[in-house]
Coordinates of C-alpha atoms in Angstrom, one line a residue:
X1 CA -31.5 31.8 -5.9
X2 CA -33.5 28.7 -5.3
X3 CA -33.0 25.0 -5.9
X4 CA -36.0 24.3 -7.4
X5 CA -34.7 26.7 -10.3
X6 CA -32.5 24.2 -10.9
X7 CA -35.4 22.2 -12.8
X8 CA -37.9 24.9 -13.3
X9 CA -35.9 26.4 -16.0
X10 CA -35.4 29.3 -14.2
X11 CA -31.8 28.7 -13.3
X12 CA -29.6 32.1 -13.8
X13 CA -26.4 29.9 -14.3
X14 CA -24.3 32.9 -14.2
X15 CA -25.1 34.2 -10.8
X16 CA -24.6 31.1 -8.7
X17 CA -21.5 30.6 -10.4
X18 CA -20.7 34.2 -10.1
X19 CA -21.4 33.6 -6.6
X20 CA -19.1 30.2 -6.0
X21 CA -21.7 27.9 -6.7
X22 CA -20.9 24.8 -8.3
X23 CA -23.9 23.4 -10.1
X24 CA -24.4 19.8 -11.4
X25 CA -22.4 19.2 -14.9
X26 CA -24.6 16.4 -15.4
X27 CA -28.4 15.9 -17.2
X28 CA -30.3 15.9 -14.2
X29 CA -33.6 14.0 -15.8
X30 CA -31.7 11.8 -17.7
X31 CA -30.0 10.4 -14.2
X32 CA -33.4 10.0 -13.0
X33 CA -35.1 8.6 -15.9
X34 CA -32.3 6.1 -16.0
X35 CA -32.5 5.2 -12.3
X36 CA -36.1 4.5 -12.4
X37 CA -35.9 2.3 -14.8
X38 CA -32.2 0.7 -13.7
X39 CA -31.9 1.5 -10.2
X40 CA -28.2 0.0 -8.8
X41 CA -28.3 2.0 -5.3
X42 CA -30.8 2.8 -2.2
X43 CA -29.3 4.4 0.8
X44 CA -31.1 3.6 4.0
X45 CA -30.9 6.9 6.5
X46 CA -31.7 10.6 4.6
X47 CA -29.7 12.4 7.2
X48 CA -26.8 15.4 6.7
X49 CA -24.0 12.9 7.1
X50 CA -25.8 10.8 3.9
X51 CA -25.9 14.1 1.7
X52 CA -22.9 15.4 2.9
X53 CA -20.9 12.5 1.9
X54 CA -22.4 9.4 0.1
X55 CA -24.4 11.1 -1.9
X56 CA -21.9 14.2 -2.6
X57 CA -19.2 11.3 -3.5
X58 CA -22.3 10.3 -6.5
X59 CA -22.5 13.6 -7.2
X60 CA -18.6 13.6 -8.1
X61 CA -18.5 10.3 -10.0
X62 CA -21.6 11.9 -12.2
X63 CA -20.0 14.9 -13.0
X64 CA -17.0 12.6 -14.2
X65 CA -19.1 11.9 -17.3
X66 CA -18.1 8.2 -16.3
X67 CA -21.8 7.1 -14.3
X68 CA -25.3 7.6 -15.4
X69 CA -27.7 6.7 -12.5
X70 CA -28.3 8.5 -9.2
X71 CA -29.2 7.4 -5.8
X72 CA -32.5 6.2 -4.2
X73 CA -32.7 7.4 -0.2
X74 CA -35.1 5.8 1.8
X75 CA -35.8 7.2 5.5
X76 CA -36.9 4.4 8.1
X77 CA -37.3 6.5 11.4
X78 CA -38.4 10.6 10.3
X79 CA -40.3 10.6 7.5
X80 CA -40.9 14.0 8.2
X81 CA -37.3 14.2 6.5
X82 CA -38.4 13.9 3.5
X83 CA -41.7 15.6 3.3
X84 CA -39.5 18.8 5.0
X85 CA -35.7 18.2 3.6
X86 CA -36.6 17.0 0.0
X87 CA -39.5 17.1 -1.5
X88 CA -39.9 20.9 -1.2
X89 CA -36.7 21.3 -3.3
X90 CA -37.0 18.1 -5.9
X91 CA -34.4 15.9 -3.8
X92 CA -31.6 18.5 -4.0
X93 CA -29.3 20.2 -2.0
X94 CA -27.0 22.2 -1.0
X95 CA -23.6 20.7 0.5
X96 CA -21.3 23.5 2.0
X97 CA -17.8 22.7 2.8
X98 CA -16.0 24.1 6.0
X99 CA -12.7 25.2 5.3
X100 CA -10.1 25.4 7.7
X101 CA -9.1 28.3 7.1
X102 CA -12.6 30.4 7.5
X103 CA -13.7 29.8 4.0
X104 CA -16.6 28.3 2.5
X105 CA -16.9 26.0 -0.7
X106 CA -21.0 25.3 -1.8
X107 CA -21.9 22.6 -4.2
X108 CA -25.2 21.5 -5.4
X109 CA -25.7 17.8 -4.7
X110 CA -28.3 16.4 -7.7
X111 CA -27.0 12.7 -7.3
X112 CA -30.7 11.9 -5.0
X113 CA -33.4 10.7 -7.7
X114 CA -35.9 9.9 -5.0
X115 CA -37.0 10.3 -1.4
X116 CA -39.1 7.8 0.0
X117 CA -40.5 6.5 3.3
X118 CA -39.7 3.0 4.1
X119 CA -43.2 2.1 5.5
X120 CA -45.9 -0.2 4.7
X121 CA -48.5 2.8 5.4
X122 CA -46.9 4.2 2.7
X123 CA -47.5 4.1 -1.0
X124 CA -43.8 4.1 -1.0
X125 CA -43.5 1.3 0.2
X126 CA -44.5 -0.9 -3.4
X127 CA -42.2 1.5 -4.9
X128 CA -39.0 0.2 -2.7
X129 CA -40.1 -3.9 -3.3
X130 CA -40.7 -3.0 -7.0
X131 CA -36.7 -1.9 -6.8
X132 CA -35.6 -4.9 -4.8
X133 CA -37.1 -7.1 -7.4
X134 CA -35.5 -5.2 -10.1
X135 CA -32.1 -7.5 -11.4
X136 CA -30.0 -4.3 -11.8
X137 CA -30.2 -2.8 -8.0
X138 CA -26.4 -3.5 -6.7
X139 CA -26.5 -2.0 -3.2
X140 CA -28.3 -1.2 -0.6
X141 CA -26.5 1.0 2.3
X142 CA -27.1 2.8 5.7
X143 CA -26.4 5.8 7.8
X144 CA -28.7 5.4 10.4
X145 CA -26.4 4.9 13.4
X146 CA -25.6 2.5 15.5
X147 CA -28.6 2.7 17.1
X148 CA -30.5 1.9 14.0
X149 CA -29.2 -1.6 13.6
X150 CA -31.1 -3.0 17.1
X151 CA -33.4 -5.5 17.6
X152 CA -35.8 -7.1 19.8
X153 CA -38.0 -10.2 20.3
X154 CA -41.7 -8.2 20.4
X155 CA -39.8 -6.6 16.6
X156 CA -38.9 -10.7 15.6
X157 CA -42.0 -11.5 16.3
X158 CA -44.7 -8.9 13.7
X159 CA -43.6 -11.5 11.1
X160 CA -42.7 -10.2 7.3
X161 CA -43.9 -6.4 8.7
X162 CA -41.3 -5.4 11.4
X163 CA -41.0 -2.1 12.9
X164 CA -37.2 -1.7 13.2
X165 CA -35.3 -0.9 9.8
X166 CA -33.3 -3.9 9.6
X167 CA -36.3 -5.9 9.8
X168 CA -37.5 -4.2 6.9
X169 CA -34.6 -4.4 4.7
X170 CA -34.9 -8.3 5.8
X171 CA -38.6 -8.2 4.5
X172 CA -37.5 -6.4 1.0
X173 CA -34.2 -8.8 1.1
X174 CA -37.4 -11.8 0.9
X175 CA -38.9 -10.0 -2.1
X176 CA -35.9 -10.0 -3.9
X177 CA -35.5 -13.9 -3.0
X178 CA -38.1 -14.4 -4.8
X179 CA -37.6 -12.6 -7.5
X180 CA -34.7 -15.3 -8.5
X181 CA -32.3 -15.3 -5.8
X182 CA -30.9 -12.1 -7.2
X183 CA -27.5 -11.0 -6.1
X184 CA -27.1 -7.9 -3.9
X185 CA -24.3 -6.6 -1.5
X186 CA -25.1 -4.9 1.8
X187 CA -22.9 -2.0 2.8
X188 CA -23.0 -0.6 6.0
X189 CA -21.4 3.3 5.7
X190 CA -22.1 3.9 9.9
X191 CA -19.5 4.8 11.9
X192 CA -19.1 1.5 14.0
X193 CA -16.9 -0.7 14.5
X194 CA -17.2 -4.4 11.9
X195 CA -20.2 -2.5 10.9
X196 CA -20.9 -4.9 8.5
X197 CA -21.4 -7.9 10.6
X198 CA -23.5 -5.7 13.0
X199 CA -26.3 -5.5 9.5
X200 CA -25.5 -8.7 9.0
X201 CA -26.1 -9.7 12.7
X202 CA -29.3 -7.8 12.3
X203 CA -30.8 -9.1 9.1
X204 CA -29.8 -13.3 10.0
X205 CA -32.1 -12.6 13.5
X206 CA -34.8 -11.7 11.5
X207 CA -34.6 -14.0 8.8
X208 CA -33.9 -17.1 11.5
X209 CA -37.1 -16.1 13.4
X210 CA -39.0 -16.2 10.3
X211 CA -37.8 -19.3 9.3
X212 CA -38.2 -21.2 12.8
X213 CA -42.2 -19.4 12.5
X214 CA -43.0 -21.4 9.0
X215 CA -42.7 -17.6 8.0
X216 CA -40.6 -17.8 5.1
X217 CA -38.7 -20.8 3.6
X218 CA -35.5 -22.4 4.6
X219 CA -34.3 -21.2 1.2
X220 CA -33.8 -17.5 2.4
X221 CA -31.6 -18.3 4.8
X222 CA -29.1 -20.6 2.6
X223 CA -29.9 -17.1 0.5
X224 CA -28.4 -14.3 2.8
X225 CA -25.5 -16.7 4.0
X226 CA -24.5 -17.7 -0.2
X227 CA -21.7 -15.4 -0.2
X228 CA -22.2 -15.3 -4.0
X229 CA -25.4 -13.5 -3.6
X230 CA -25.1 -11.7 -0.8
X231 CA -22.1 -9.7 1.0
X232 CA -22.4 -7.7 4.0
X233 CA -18.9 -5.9 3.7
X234 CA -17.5 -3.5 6.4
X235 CA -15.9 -0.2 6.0
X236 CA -14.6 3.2 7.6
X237 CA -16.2 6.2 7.3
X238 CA -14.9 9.6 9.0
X239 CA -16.4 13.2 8.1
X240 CA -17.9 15.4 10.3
X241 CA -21.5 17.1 9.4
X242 CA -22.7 19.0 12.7
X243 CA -26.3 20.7 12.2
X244 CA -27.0 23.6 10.4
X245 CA -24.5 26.3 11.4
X246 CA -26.0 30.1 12.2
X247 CA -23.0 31.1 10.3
X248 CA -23.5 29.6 6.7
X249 CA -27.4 30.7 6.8
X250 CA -25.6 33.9 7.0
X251 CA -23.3 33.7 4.6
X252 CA -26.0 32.4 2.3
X253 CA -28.6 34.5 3.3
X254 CA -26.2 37.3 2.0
X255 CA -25.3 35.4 -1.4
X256 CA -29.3 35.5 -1.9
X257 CA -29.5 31.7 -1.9
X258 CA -33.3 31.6 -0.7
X259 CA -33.3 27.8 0.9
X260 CA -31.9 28.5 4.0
X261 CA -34.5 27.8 6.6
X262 CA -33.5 25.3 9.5
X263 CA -35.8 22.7 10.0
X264 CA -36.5 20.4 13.1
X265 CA -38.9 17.1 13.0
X266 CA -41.3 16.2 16.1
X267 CA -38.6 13.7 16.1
X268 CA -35.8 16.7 16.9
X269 CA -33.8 15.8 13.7
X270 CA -32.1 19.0 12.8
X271 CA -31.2 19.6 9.5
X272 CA -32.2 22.1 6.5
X273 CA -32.1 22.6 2.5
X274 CA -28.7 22.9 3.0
X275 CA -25.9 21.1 4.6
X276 CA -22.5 21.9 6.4
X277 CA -19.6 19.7 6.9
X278 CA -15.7 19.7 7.3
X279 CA -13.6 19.5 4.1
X280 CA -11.9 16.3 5.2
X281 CA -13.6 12.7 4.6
X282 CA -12.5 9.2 4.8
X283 CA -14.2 6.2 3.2
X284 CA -12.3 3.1 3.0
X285 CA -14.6 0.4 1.8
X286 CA -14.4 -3.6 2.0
X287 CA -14.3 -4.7 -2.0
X288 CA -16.8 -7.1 -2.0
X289 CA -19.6 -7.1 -4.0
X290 CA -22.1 -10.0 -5.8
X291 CA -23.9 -7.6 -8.6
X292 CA -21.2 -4.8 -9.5
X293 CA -21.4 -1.0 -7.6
X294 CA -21.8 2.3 -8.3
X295 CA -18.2 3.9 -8.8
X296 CA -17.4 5.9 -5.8
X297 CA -13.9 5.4 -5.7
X298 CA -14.6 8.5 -8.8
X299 CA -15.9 10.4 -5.5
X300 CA -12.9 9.3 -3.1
X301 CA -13.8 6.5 -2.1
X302 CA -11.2 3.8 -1.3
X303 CA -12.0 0.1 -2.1
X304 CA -9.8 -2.5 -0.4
X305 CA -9.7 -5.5 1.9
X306 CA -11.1 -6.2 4.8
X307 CA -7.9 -7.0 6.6
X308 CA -7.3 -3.2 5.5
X309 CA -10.4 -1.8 6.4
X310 CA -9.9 -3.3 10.0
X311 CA -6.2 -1.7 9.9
X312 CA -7.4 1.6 8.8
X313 CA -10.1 1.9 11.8
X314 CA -7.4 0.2 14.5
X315 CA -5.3 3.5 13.5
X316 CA -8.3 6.2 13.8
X317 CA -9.4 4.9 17.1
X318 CA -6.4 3.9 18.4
X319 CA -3.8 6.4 17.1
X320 CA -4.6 9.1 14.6
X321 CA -7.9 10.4 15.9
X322 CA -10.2 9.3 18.7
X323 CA -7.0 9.4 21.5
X324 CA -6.3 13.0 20.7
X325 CA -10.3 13.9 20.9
X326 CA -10.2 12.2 24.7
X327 CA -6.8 13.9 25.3
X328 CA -8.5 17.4 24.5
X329 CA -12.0 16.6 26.0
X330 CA -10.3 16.0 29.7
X331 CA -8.3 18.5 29.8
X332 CA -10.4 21.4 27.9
X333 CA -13.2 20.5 30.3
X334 CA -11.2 21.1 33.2
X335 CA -9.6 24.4 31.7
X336 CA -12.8 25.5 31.0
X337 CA -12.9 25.2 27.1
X338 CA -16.1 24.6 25.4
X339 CA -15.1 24.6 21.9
X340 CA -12.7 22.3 20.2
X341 CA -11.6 24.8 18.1
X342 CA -11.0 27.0 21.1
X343 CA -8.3 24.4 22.5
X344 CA -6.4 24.3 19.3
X345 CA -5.5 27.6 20.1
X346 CA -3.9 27.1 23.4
X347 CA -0.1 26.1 22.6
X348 CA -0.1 23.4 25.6
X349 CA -3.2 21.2 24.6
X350 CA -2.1 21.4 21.0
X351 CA 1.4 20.4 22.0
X352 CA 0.1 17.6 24.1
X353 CA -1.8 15.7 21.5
X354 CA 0.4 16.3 18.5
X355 CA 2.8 14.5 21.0
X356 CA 0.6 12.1 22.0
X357 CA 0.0 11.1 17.8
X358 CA 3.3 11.6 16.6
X359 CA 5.9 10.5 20.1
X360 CA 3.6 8.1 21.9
X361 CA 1.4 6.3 20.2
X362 CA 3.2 6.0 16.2
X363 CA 5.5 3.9 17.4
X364 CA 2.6 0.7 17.6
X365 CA 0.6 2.0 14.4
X366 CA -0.4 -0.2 12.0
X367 CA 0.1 1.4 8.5
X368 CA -3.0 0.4 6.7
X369 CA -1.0 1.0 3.3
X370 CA -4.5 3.0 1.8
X371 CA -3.9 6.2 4.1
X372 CA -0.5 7.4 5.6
X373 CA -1.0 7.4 9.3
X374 CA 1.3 10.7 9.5
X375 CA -0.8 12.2 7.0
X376 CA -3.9 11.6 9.0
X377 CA -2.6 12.8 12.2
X378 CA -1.7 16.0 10.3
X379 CA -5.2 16.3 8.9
X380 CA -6.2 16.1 12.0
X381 CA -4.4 18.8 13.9
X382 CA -3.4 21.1 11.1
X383 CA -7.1 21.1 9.4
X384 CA -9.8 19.4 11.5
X385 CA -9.4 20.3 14.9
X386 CA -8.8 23.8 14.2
X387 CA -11.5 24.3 12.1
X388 CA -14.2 27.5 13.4
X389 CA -17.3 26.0 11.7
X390 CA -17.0 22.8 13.9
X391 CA -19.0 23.9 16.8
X392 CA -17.7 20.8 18.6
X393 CA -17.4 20.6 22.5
X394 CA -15.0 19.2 25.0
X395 CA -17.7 18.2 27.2
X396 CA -19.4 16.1 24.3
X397 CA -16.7 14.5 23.5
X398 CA -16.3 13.3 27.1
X399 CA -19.7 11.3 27.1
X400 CA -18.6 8.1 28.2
X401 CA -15.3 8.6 28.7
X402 CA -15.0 5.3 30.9
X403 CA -16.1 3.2 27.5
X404 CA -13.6 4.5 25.7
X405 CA -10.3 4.6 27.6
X406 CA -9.6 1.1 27.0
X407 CA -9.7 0.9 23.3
X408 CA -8.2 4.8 22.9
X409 CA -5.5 3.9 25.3
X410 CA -5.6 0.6 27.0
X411 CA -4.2 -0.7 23.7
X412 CA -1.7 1.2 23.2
X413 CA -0.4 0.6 26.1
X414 CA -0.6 -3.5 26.0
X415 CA 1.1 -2.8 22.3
X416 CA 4.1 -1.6 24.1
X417 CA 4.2 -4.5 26.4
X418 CA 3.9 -7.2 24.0
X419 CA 6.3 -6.1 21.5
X420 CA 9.0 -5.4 25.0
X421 CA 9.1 -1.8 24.2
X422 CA 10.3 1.2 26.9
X423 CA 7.5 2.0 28.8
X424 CA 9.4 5.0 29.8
X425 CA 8.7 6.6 26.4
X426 CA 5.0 6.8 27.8
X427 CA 4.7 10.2 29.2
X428 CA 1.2 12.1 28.4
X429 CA -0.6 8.9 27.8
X430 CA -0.5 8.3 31.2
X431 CA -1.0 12.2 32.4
X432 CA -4.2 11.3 30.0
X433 CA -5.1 8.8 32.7
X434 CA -4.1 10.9 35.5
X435 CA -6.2 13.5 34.2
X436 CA -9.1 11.3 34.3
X437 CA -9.3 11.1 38.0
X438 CA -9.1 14.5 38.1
X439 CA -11.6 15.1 35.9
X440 CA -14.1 12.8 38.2
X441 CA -13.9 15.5 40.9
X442 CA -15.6 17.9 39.0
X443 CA -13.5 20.7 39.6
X444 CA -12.1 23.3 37.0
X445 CA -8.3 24.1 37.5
X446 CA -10.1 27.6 39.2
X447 CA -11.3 25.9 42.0
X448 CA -15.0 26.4 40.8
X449 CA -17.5 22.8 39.7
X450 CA -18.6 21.5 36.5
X451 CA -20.5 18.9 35.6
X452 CA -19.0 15.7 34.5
X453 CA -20.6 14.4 30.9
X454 CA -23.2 11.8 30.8
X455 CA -21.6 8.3 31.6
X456 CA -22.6 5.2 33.0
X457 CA -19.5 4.4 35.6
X458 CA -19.5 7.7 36.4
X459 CA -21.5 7.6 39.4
X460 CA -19.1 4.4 40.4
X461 CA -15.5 6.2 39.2
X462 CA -17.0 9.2 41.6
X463 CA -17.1 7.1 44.4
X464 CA -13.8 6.2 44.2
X465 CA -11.9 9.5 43.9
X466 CA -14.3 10.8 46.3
X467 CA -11.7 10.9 49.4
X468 CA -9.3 13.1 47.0
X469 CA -9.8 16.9 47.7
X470 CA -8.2 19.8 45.3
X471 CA -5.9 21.7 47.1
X472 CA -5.4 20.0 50.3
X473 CA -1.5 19.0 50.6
X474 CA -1.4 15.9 52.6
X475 CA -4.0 13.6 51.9
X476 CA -4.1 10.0 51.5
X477 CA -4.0 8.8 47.7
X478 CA -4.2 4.9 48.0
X479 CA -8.0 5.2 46.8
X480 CA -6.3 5.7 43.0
X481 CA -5.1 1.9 43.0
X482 CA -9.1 0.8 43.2
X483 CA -9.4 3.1 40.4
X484 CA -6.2 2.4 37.9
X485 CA -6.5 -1.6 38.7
X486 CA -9.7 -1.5 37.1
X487 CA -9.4 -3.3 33.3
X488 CA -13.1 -2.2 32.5
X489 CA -12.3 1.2 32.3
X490 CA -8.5 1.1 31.0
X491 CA -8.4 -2.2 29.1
X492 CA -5.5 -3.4 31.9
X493 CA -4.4 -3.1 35.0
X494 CA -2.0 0.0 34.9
X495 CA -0.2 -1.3 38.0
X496 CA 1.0 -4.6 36.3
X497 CA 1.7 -2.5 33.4
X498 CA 4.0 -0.7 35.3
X499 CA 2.3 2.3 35.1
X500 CA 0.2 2.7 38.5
X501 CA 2.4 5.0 40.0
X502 CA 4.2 6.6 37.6
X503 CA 0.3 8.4 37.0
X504 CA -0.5 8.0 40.6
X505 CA 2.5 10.8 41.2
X506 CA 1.2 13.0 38.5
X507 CA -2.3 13.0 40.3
X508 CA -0.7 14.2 43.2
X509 CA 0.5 17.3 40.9
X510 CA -3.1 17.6 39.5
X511 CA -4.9 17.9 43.0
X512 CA -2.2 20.4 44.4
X513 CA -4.9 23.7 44.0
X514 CA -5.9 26.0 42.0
X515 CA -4.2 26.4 38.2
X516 CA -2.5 23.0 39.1
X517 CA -3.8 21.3 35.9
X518 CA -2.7 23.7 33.7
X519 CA 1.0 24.2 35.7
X520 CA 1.2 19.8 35.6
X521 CA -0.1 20.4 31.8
X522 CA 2.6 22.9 30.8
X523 CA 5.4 20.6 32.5
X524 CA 5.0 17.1 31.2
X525 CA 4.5 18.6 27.5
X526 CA 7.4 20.7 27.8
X527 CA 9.5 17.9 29.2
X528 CA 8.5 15.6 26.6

């Protein structure tokens, strides 16, 4: 069982689907002829989180019967992607689903018509402005981070052939400039926060700089900011696609599915013919589009406002998901835990953030009206957290910890105060914080170290705590006001909340000695 069968004509339909395989319902080279010669899509980024979602939620829409053209991926930063990930296997794969409960679903994913590499030392390269130019191409997205949406001046300054990949979207945006002025919507699909104005931010440096050089004409820019040609629309996305898992090359290695082999890039990209991911997935979309788009909504996707879209992140990040992932990481580090997973197990840290979700924060939510904020939380503790295949870590998940209190928590908390609510109703939000100071020691709740994650106040936070000692009894704890005054790291001043020393009193319980965390732990979730 290989994917190239799948278009060699050697394709025993039979035994994959004997085997759980669901194999494209489609024509695959009638998708591809058609998107040759009508492309509407090309997805900047070729990553797992790309096949795993985006392109699996094509793959849906075309098995519908209701779409006829595919996807084009273009890869700015590895091309070793696709020489390694998809030409070897004629731009398929295979997308394998994480259950929950321990089981495995595997799809084919046929929705990618081409692979190429967004460079001008490329062949490639005439391929992606002859698609630019073409009047039927509707959008152009990205997964390629955060990090792939920077800029600097020595990039600003190469002129029409920049380095970076918004400056090379920019360059293809001029082709299709002047091709006519052709309509074309932007769609970010990263997990960041307005991510459409961080393209959009991107793309408007370049184009300014080239403008201000005699580069380009004055034309382009009026261009990228005629809102009936070009949109830059934001948009949630939440699924999580870790690299290829030991356990499903086993458990394909057994079906005799042949394209199991893990590959890693000079450029330590990790990924394979084959890609794993949770079952759940979010993608709530701002509707707002020049030149029509492909259907996803027939994959799941959501298409709304962005009034929504900015409602439905508020709620991950603030209520439903991110606050519960801190929760865990401080605590599981300082039991010990390295797997996610793991802590779901343990009645007292499951306890503390299903209490966190459902007591604490709900009562502030937002209901984005798209996804039921009780729902999510559910998904959440019931499927996501518990899952085995996520080989997620507590001490990953505490990277940075001090840059994310404030939005996780600090607003939250200023919620409460501006619509007058009890503040006594926050309980293990603040044993959250409390937790934090502990956590800065370094010190499991057995009296042995660990290592803090990777942050950059860490050093700083350390400093202040560094007076504090596990297990001594009466020690002096006024150092905790430098700390829990600080609005950098909790978005307030926890004091003038009214909080200071409601978590200063649970710090003293979580320095008292050895199995102290888990004895304060066990108390305030009981209690609550």
């Amino acid at each position: 069982m290989k994917l190239t069968d799948i278009l060699n004509g050697q394709l025993n339909a039979a035994e994959w689907e004997q085997k759980g395989y669901e194999l494209p319902k489609f024509n695959i080279k009638a998708v591809r002829e058609r998107t040759a010669k009508e492309p509407t899509w090309v997805h900047f980024g070729g990553g797992n989180i790309f096949r795993a979602f985006p392109a699996a939620m094509l793959n849906d829409a075309l098995n519908s019967g209701q779409y006829d053209r595919g996807v084009i991926v273009a890869e700015t930063f590895d091309f070793e992607v696709v020489d390694k990930a998809y030409t070897p296997y004629n731009n398929l794969s295979l997308l394998v689903s994480l259950q929950s409960d321990g089981n495995i679903e595997k799809k084919v994913i046929a929705s990618v018509t081409e692979a190429l590499k967004a460079d001008y030392q490329f062949s490639d390269w005439s391929r992606l402005v002859d698609i630019f130019r073409n009047p039927s191409l509707q959008m152009v997205s990205f997964t390629i981070t955060e990090k792939g949406y920077g800029f600097c001046d020595a990039d600003l300054s190469r002129g029409l052939q920049p380095a970076f990949a918004l400056g090379k979207v920019t360059a293809l945006l001029y082709e299709r400039f002047e091709a006519g002025c052709l309509p074309l919507t932007i769609q970010s699909m990263d997990n960041c926060s307005h991510n459409g104005d961080k393209v959009k931010a991107g793309v408007m440096a370049y184009a300014e700089r080239w403008v201000a050089d005699g580069l380009v004409p004055q034309g382009f820019l009026d261009y990228l900011r005629d809102e009936t040609k070009i949109t830059f629309p934001w948009s949630m996305i939440d699924k999580i696609t870790p690299r290829p898992h030991e356990k499903v090359k086993e458990l394909l290695m057994q079906d005799g599915f042949e394209d199991n082999d893990y590959i890693e890039t000079e450029k330590h990209t990790f990924t394979a013919p084959f890609v794993n991911a949770e079952e759940v997935q979010y993608l709530v979309i701002e509707d707002h589009y020049t030149n029509g788009r492909p259907p996803l909504h027939l994959g799941g996707a959501l298409y709304t406002t962005r009034e929504t879209v900015d409602k439905v992140e508020t709620m991950k990040v603030t209520t439903c998901l991110n606050p519960l992932h801190t929760a865990m990481s401080i605590y599981g580090c300082m039991l010990g835990y390295t797997l996610i997973s793991a802590e779901m197990q343990d009645a007292d840290l499951r306890a503390f953030i299903q209490k966190i979700g459902y007591i604490e924060a709900m009562p502030v939510v937002t209901d984005p009206g798209v996804l039921n904020p009780y729902e999510f939380i559910g998904a959440v503790i019931n499927r996501r957290l518990p899952n085995p295949f996520m080989p997620d870590a507590p001490q990953r998940i505490a990277m940075d910890t001090s840059q994310k209190l404030p939005i996780r928590f600090g607003e939250t908390i200023k919620k409460y105060l501006d619509r007058q609510l009890d503040m006594q109703n926050l309980v293990l939000i603040p044993l959250v914080l409390a937790g934090y100071a502990r956590y800065l020691k370094g010190v499991l709740d057995d009296g042995t170290p660990f290592e803090p994650s990777p942050d950059p106040l860490l050093q700083e936070l350390q400093a202040i705590v560094a007076p504090l000692e596990v297990g001594r009894g009466d020690q002096d704890y006024s150092c905790l006001r430098q700390l829990y005054s600080r609005k950098d790291v909790f978005g307030l001043d926890l004091y003038e909340a009214g909080l200071g020393e409601q978590i200063e009193g649970m710090v003293r319980e979580l320095f008292a000695g050895k199995g102290a965390v888990r004895a304060t732990l066990h108390k305030y979730v009981q209690a609550r």
